[in-house]
Amino acid sequence: MGSSNLELIFDSVGHFGRYQIFLYFICAFQNISCGIHYLASVFLSVSPQHTCRPPGNVSQVLFQDLSTWQLEDIWTQVSVGREDHILVQLQDGEVWELTSCQRFRRDDQSSLDYEYSGRKSSFPCLDGYIYDRSKWLSTVVTQWDLVCNREWLGRLIQPTFMFGVLLGAVIFGYLSDRAGRRLVLWASSTGVFLFGIAVAFTFDYYSFIVARFLLAISGSGYLVVVFVYVTEFAGMKSRTWASIHLHSFFAFGTMVVALTGYFVRTWWIYQIVLSSVTLPFILCCWMLPETPFWLISGGKYEEAQKVIDTMAKWNRTRSCKLSELLSLDHDGSAGNKPSQVEKHTLSELFYDWSIGARTLILWLIWFTGCLGFYTFSLNSVHLGGSEYLNLFLMGVVEIPAYVFVCLGMDRVGRRNILIFSLLSSAVTNGVIMVIPKEYHFWLVVATMAGKFFIGAAFGLIYLYTAELYPTIVRSLAVGSGSTVGRVGSIVAPLCIYLSSIWIFMPQLLVGTLALVSGVLTFLLPETLRRPLTTTWEETEKESSSGKLLSTTSNTVLENVAVENSEDSSLNK
């Protein structure tokens, strides 16, 4: 059934009436849960100040000129640097110097001077660690001692989650075309709830990683399918805004993480609270119907007619008869099977030198968008001031970014908005690098600006990619781009750890990539108010005549989502 005839359904029953609004907000609410779990590790894996636990009961504690009787009290009175040591005297008279990853026993036990130049013996932290619990009562780091020689295990928590996101997009994208959108929405959201709760009750680090990995697969699967689901229920007049603003609900998830982290300081309770956000969707998801487009593509015309009739009833409009619309495509026979869609390979995105260069530039933009998106969010807790407020603001600033994209792309063009966003993000990263660290207010403001611009670029790149390719490979182009983008989200937490080499290394990396991507985007054509091409021949003709390859945004979203949801996933 042709896309133009499918659009006649919405002309009859309404492009975005009460029924679509009802379904939209049910589905969008679950996006909040996905946004939560994607950034929950910001506080799950907090690594507080710590020191080696001494091998006995402590009778006196000394740090520089401060003396106390309990080692745990030291964190509330002073800030102990990573290279500093704490001097303790045990009840048996032994004197120990405790550092974050080692402990030393002084041979001269009569000296309680903080500075000591005599002989001392080094010992590993076999008795565990004592942590600063003034902010967090427990995190996964303190639960399983993911510090010192086990610190690398803690640094793998977010990358392994993002690898699950990549895998989930492939698995559920495939299943949604074969089992239906509704079933996959049910299964993935149930998985988000069950695995989210399971994370809180894991018994060791490895079971925690496995549970989080399965949670990532489920959450990613939901995000893949919900975009297609919403797109297939929204008419052309509302499709662009509806699809792009699904991102806004993801941003609300970031805000929920910040608020929950502020009020709940025990990691497994924090995880349970965050996972409970999925519960309302679980209770309501049985009301979700299958999309008429998927039912029609599978020849289930009677079921599709029932959904269309329900839509018309809710919207108080006139329904339409599928048999009449189908006859336009099937020579009067409504029972013909839909034609098979020809499969295309990745090599077709390198059809010639010009198209190959276009593909590589777009892949770089996808990578930069995802890398910058998560780098700004994950790094916000290191800016100084309140880490909870910082993360909350990173979520808040996304919403006007998506409004900016929706308003700007149809006025000044997709390419111009993308160039402006990428170059502005590069400049903002440069500004962050020259702001002194003690001016944390201005660091937060500059980081919010950077998140705004990179968020705008990320929100636009899906549509822009779809408009730059002919119909025969459009889904493949978007799918490959989103896959490259997920690689960027895997690299992002590793990028944050580069700040141990140089504090501004993440900003330097993201800023450089944004600058290069922004400059290279000048080589791409504008796509505003231009018709789609369907074949490479038409694309070549457009290029040779100097015309621009593009389309209206709603038409592209319809073609990509309906043709192949497996590849055209909108995923964070």
C-alpha positions as a printed Julia matrix, in Angstrom:
572×3 Matrix{Float64}:
   0.0     0.0     0.0
   1.58    3.29   -1.08
   2.5     5.94    1.46
   0.27    8.49   -0.24
  -2.75    6.22    0.13
  -1.84    5.46    3.72
  -1.89    9.17    4.4
  -5.51    9.23    3.25
  -6.31    7.28    6.42
  -5.16   10.22    8.54
  -6.98   12.69    6.3
 -10.13   10.82    7.25
  -9.65    9.87   10.94
  -7.38   12.75   11.99
  -3.63   13.36   11.9
  -3.14   13.64   15.65
  -6.49   13.43   17.4
  -7.49   12.29   20.86
  -6.67    8.66   20.18
  -3.17    9.36   18.9
  -2.51   11.79   21.76
  -3.61    9.13   24.26
  -1.29    6.52   22.73
   1.54    9.03   22.35
   1.69    9.98   26.01
   1.43    6.36   27.16
   4.42    5.47   24.99
   6.33    8.67   25.68
   6.01    8.13   29.43
   8.07    4.95   29.12
  10.75    7.01   27.37
  11.28    8.65   30.76
  12.21    5.25   32.18
  14.67    4.63   29.35
  16.29    8.02   29.96
  16.56    7.11   33.63
  18.43    3.86   33.12
  20.74    5.28   30.46
  22.16    7.76   33.0
  21.5     6.0    36.32
  25.16    4.99   36.57
  26.1     8.63   37.2
  25.21    8.05   40.86
  25.22    4.25   40.97
  28.96    4.15   40.39
  30.06    7.17   42.44
  33.56    6.58   43.78
  33.83    8.44   47.11
  37.01    9.29   48.99
  38.48    6.23   50.65
  41.46    4.92   52.56
  42.81    1.51   53.46
  41.25   -0.08   56.51
  43.84   -0.6    59.29
  44.48   -4.18   60.54
  43.0    -3.59   64.0
  40.99   -1.33   66.28
  41.96    2.35   66.15
  42.67    4.34   69.31
  43.75    7.64   67.72
  43.58    9.28   64.29
  45.78   12.12   63.04
  45.56   14.03   59.77
  48.03   16.91   59.56
  47.11   19.01   62.62
  43.68   17.43   63.17
  43.2    14.69   65.76
  40.12   12.51   66.3
  39.18    9.18   67.85
  37.24    7.55   65.0
  38.58    7.1    61.49
  35.11    7.53   59.92
  34.9    11.07   61.37
  37.84   12.31   59.34
  35.77   12.71   56.15
  33.31   15.12   57.75
  36.08   17.45   58.94
  38.65   17.59   56.14
  39.11   16.75   52.47
  41.76   14.07   52.09
  43.63   14.18   48.81
  44.49   11.08   46.82
  48.18   11.4    47.7
  47.63   12.33   51.35
  47.9     9.83   54.19
  46.05    9.39   57.46
  48.02    8.46   60.56
  46.39    6.01   62.99
  47.54    4.37   66.2
  46.02    0.97   66.97
  45.05   -0.26   70.41
  48.06   -2.6    70.39
  50.37    0.41   69.91
  51.2    -0.04   66.19
  51.35    3.13   64.1
  50.1     2.98   60.5
  50.03    5.44   57.61
  46.92    4.88   55.49
  46.59    6.04   51.87
  43.86    5.42   49.34
  45.44    2.23   47.97
  48.27    1.29   50.36
  49.13    1.22   54.06
  52.48    1.52   55.8
  53.5     0.32   59.25
  56.09    2.48   60.95
  58.99    0.63   62.5
  59.31    3.36   65.15
  56.03    3.06   67.05
  56.88    5.78   69.55
  56.54    8.58   66.97
  53.09   10.06   66.37
  54.38   12.97   64.29
  52.45   13.33   61.03
  55.67   13.76   59.05
  57.96   10.76   59.41
  61.27    9.97   57.7
  62.09    6.68   59.38
  61.72    3.14   58.11
  58.29    1.73   57.36
  56.89   -1.43   55.74
  54.34   -1.4    52.91
  51.26   -3.65   52.92
  48.31   -4.03   50.49
  44.75   -3.22   51.58
  43.83   -6.78   52.52
  41.29   -5.68   55.13
  39.25   -3.6    52.71
  38.59    0.13   52.68
  36.9     2.83   54.7
  34.76    5.16   52.56
  33.5     8.68   52.94
  29.76    8.14   53.5
  28.86   11.78   54.09
  27.14   11.99   50.66
  26.34    8.42   49.69
  25.68    5.68   52.22
  26.59    3.09   49.59
  27.28    2.79   45.87
  28.27   -0.21   43.76
  31.85    0.99   44.17
  31.7     0.77   47.96
  29.61   -2.42   47.81
  32.27   -4.4    45.93
  35.4    -2.3    46.53
  35.79   -1.16   42.91
  38.81    1.01   43.73
  42.59    0.85   43.26
  43.47   -2.33   41.34
  39.74   -3.01   40.8
  38.93    0.51   39.63
  38.87   -0.57   35.99
  35.88   -2.81   36.75
  33.91    0.22   37.87
  34.85    2.05   34.7
  33.33   -0.72   32.6
  29.84   -0.29   34.09
  28.6     2.33   31.59
  30.43    1.06   28.46
  29.03   -2.47   28.92
  25.57   -0.97   29.35
  25.94    0.97   26.11
  27.12   -2.16   24.32
  23.84   -3.74   25.43
  22.05   -0.75   23.9
  23.75   -1.49   20.58
  22.83   -5.16   20.71
  19.24   -4.48   21.79
  18.63   -2.21   18.81
  19.62   -5.02   16.45
  17.59   -7.73   18.21
  14.36   -5.83   18.79
  14.53   -3.96   15.5
  14.49   -7.35   13.77
  11.68   -8.7    15.98
   9.43   -5.66   15.57
   9.08   -6.26   11.83
   8.21   -9.91   12.32
   6.31  -10.1    15.62
   4.72   -6.65   15.53
   5.31   -3.34   17.27
   2.88   -3.94   20.15
   4.36   -7.28   21.24
   7.88   -5.86   21.24
   6.74   -2.82   23.25
   5.2    -5.16   25.83
   8.21   -7.47   25.98
  10.87   -4.75   26.1
   9.09   -2.63   28.73
   8.5    -5.71   30.88
  12.2    -6.48   30.55
  13.08   -2.93   31.6
  11.02   -3.33   34.77
  12.15   -6.85   35.71
  15.84   -6.38   34.95
  15.78   -2.93   36.57
  14.55   -4.48   39.82
  16.96   -7.41   39.4
  19.91   -5.01   39.3
  19.09   -3.9    42.86
  19.26   -7.47   44.17
  22.43   -8.66   42.46
  24.85  -10.47   44.75
  28.19   -9.53   43.16
  29.77   -7.3    40.55
  29.43   -9.79   37.7
  25.72  -10.48   38.27
  25.26   -6.69   38.46
  26.91   -6.24   35.06
  24.84   -9.05   33.5
  21.57   -7.63   34.88
  22.47   -4.13   33.64
  23.42   -5.55   30.25
  20.01   -7.23   29.89
  18.36   -4.02   31.1
  20.2    -2.11   28.36
  19.04   -4.56   25.68
  15.44   -4.17   26.82
  15.57   -0.37   27.08
  17.2    -0.02   23.7
  14.63   -2.34   22.17
  11.84   -0.15   23.47
  13.39    3.05   22.08
  13.84    1.45   18.67
  10.23    0.36   18.36
   8.46    3.26   20.09
   9.71    5.7    17.46
   8.3     3.56   14.68
   5.09    3.0    16.65
   4.49    6.71   17.23
   5.39    7.57   13.64
   2.92    5.04   12.26
   0.08    6.49   14.35
   0.8    10.17   13.62
  -0.35   11.87   10.45
   1.97   13.87    8.23
   1.0    17.21    9.78
   2.17   16.18   13.25
   4.77   13.5    12.56
   7.94   15.6    12.82
   7.07   17.26   16.13
   5.74   14.03   17.63
   8.84   12.02   16.77
  11.46   14.62   17.68
   9.82   15.42   21.0
  10.09   11.82   22.11
  13.61   13.01   22.97
  12.09   15.46   25.45
  10.67   12.65   27.56
  14.1    11.03   27.57
  15.35   14.35   28.98
  12.75   14.15   31.76
  14.39   10.85   32.7
  17.66   12.68   33.26
  15.89   15.06   35.63
  14.33   12.15   37.54
  17.8    10.62   38.01
  19.07   13.9    39.5
  16.1    14.25   41.86
  16.2    10.61   42.98
  19.96   10.78   43.53
  19.47   13.81   45.75
  16.87   12.16   47.99
  18.01    8.5    47.96
  21.66    7.83   48.88
  21.7     4.01   49.01
  22.36    2.52   45.59
  20.0    -0.46   45.63
  17.09    1.6    46.98
  17.93    4.26   44.39
  17.78    1.57   41.68
  14.41    0.25   42.87
  12.91    3.75   42.95
  14.12    4.46   39.41
  12.84    1.1    38.12
   9.38    1.71   39.59
   8.84    4.5    37.02
   8.15    1.76   34.45
   5.24    0.36   36.48
   2.52    2.75   35.18
   3.36    1.81   31.6
   3.26   -1.91   32.45
  -0.26   -1.41   33.82
  -1.4     0.55   30.75
   0.44   -1.1    27.85
  -2.31   -3.7    27.34
  -4.4    -0.86   25.87
  -1.94   -0.29   23.03
  -3.2    -1.58   19.67
  -1.03   -2.83   16.84
  -0.31   -0.18   14.21
  -2.53   -0.3    11.1
   0.56   -0.03    8.89
   2.12   -3.2    10.3
  -1.2    -5.07   10.11
  -1.67   -4.01    6.49
   1.9    -5.02    5.61
   1.12   -8.49    6.98
  -2.2    -8.79    5.16
  -4.28   -8.49    8.36
  -6.78   -6.08    6.89
  -9.73   -6.85    9.16
  -7.66   -6.12   12.3
  -6.32   -2.94   10.7
  -9.87   -1.84    9.9
 -10.87   -2.3    13.56
  -7.99   -0.11   14.73
  -8.88    2.58   12.19
 -12.53    2.47   13.27
 -11.5     2.85   16.92
  -9.27    5.78   16.0
 -12.13    7.48   14.18
 -14.52    6.88   17.1
 -12.12    8.42   19.64
 -11.35   11.34   17.34
 -15.06   11.83   16.51
 -14.32   11.73   12.81
 -15.41    9.63    9.87
 -13.71    6.29    9.36
 -12.5     5.05    5.99
 -12.74    1.71    4.24
  -9.41   -0.02    3.68
 -10.87   -2.02    0.81
 -11.35    1.19   -1.15
  -7.81    2.41   -0.47
  -6.23   -0.95   -1.1
  -7.91   -1.22   -4.48
  -5.85    1.74   -5.62
  -2.67   -0.28   -5.12
  -3.85   -3.82   -5.85
  -5.99   -3.43   -8.97
  -9.21   -3.88   -7.07
  -8.08   -6.86   -5.0
  -7.69   -6.2    -1.31
  -6.37   -9.61   -0.59
  -3.09   -9.52   -2.46
   0.05  -10.02   -0.45
   2.29   -7.0    -0.13
   5.33   -7.04   -2.32
   8.64   -8.02   -0.82
  11.09   -5.24   -0.08
  14.41   -5.75   -1.77
  17.33   -5.97    0.63
  20.38   -3.8     0.09
  23.93   -4.04    1.42
  26.09   -1.55    3.24
  28.34   -1.18    0.19
  25.54    0.68   -1.59
  26.13    3.62    0.76
  29.42    3.98   -1.13
  27.75    4.01   -4.56
  30.37    6.4    -5.88
  33.05    8.7    -4.47
  30.59   11.51   -3.8
  28.05    9.31   -1.99
  30.85    7.54   -0.11
  32.17   10.86    1.19
  28.63   11.85    2.19
  28.22    8.61    4.14
  31.5     9.04    6.02
  30.67   12.65    6.93
  27.25   11.65    8.26
  28.74    8.76   10.24
  31.16   11.23   11.84
  28.26   13.53   12.75
  26.32   10.6    14.27
  29.39    9.58   16.29
  30.06   13.16   17.43
  26.42   13.72   18.38
  26.19   10.65   20.6
  29.67   11.13   22.06
  28.99   14.76   22.93
  25.48   14.06   24.23
  26.66   11.57   26.84
  29.97   13.28   27.59
  28.2    16.48   28.63
  25.72   14.57   30.8
  28.18   12.21   32.46
  30.76   14.94   33.04
  28.25   17.36   34.58
  28.73   15.84   38.05
  32.4    16.89   37.99
  31.81   20.6    37.35
  31.69   21.69   40.98
  28.76   22.88   43.03
  25.79   20.52   43.35
  26.21   17.49   41.09
  22.46   16.85   41.37
  21.55   20.33   40.15
  24.14   20.09   37.37
  22.67   16.86   36.0
  19.12   18.18   36.36
  20.03   21.22   34.26
  21.56   18.96   31.59
  18.12   17.43   31.2
  16.26   20.73   31.3
  18.32   22.29   28.51
  17.51   19.47   26.06
  13.85   20.45   25.78
  14.39   23.93   24.26
  17.05   22.38   22.02
  14.43   20.15   20.36
  12.0    23.07   20.07
  14.8    25.05   18.42
  15.31   22.23   15.89
  11.62   21.94   15.06
  11.23   25.68   14.56
  14.51   26.29   12.77
  14.84   23.39   10.34
  11.79   24.42    8.27
  12.84   28.07    8.18
  16.6    28.23    7.62
  17.24   24.65    6.52
  18.47   21.41    8.0
  22.11   21.82    6.97
  22.33   25.37    8.31
  20.89   24.38   11.7
  23.24   21.4    11.86
  26.31   23.49   10.97
  25.35   26.16   13.49
  24.78   23.58   16.23
  28.03   21.69   15.66
  30.23   24.77   15.37
  28.55   26.38   18.38
  29.19   23.21   20.36
  32.86   23.32   19.34
  33.16   26.97   20.44
  31.41   26.19   23.73
  33.86   23.38   24.48
  36.69   25.83   23.86
  35.11   28.33   26.25
  34.78   25.64   28.93
  38.5    24.93   28.66
  39.47   28.54   29.5
  37.08   29.03   32.44
  38.92   28.62   35.77
  37.67   25.63   37.74
  36.66   27.71   40.76
  34.08   29.53   38.59
  31.8    26.53   38.61
  28.67   28.64   37.94
  30.04   29.72   34.56
  31.3    26.2    33.89
  27.75   24.91   34.36
  26.31   27.66   32.13
  28.84   26.9    29.37
  28.22   23.16   29.69
  24.46   23.73   29.41
  25.09   25.7    26.22
  27.25   22.89   24.88
  24.56   20.32   25.72
  21.94   22.51   24.03
  23.86   22.67   20.76
  24.98   19.04   20.65
  21.44   17.96   21.61
  20.04   20.02   18.72
  22.49   18.4    16.32
  21.64   14.93   17.59
  17.91   15.62   17.33
  18.25   16.69   13.68
  20.73   14.2    12.26
  18.18   11.37   11.96
  15.88   13.35    9.68
  18.72   14.93    7.72
  20.33   11.56    7.03
  17.02   10.17    5.76
  16.62   13.07    3.34
  20.08   12.68    1.81
  19.57    9.2     0.32
  17.2     7.69   -2.23
  14.35    5.49   -1.07
  16.08    2.2    -1.95
  18.76    2.7     0.75
  17.19    5.3     3.04
  16.5     2.9     5.91
  19.95    1.37    5.54
  21.57    4.82    5.71
  19.72    5.79    8.9
  20.27    2.39   10.5
  24.01    2.43    9.84
  24.28    5.99   11.13
  22.47    5.2    14.36
  24.73    2.18   14.86
  27.82    4.36   14.52
  26.19    6.77   16.95
  25.82    4.03   19.54
  29.54    3.36   19.23
  29.96    6.98   20.28
  27.8     6.37   23.34
  30.03    3.4    24.27
  33.14    5.59   23.97
  31.63    8.52   25.94
  32.18    7.13   29.49
  35.72    6.14   28.52
  36.22    9.7    27.26
  35.31   11.02   30.73
  38.12    8.99   32.29
  40.63   10.81   30.04
  40.23   13.77   32.4
  42.69   11.94   34.68
  45.32   12.65   32.0
  44.22   16.26   31.53
  41.12   17.75   33.11
  39.87   19.22   29.81
  40.63   16.22   27.61
  36.91   15.3    27.13
  36.09   18.86   26.03
  39.1    18.9    23.7
  38.03   15.64   22.06
  34.34   16.53   21.68
  35.13   20.09   20.62
  37.58   18.96   17.95
  35.16   16.4    16.54
  32.33   18.95   16.56
  34.51   21.49   14.73
  35.59   18.98   12.08
  32.02   17.69   11.68
  30.63   21.21   11.39
  33.14   22.2     8.71
  32.57   19.0     6.73
  28.8    19.55    6.85
  29.34   22.47    4.44
  30.07   19.79    1.82
  26.58   18.29    2.21
  23.56   19.59    0.26
  20.63   21.44    1.81
  17.41   19.44    1.82
  14.7    21.95    2.68
  11.51   21.85    0.56
  12.87   19.48   -2.08
  11.34   16.25   -3.42
  12.65   12.83   -2.48
  14.65   10.78   -4.94
  13.88    7.08   -5.14
  16.84    5.7    -7.1
  20.54    6.39   -7.58
  19.8     7.53  -11.13
  17.53   10.28   -9.82
  20.17   11.2    -7.26
  22.81   11.55   -9.98
  20.42   13.62  -12.07
  19.74   15.92   -9.12
  23.46   16.32   -8.5
  24.38   16.98  -12.14
  21.6    19.57  -12.53
  22.7    21.36   -9.38
  19.43   20.73   -7.59
  19.32   19.76   -3.98
  18.31   16.36   -2.71
  15.61   16.65   -0.1
  11.99   16.36    0.95
   9.51   17.5     3.51
  10.33   16.15    6.94
   7.05   14.36    7.52
   7.23   12.42    4.27
  10.71   11.19    5.09
   9.72   10.07    8.56
   6.81    8.15    7.1
   8.89    6.42    4.45
  11.71    5.44    6.78
   9.58    4.25    9.68
   7.06    2.32    7.64
   9.49    0.73    5.22
  11.92   -0.77    7.68
  11.88   -0.29   11.41
  14.78   -2.65   11.82
  17.24   -0.16   10.48
  15.55    3.18   11.04
  15.68    3.3    14.81
  15.79    6.54   16.7
  17.91    5.56   19.65
  19.89    7.46   22.2
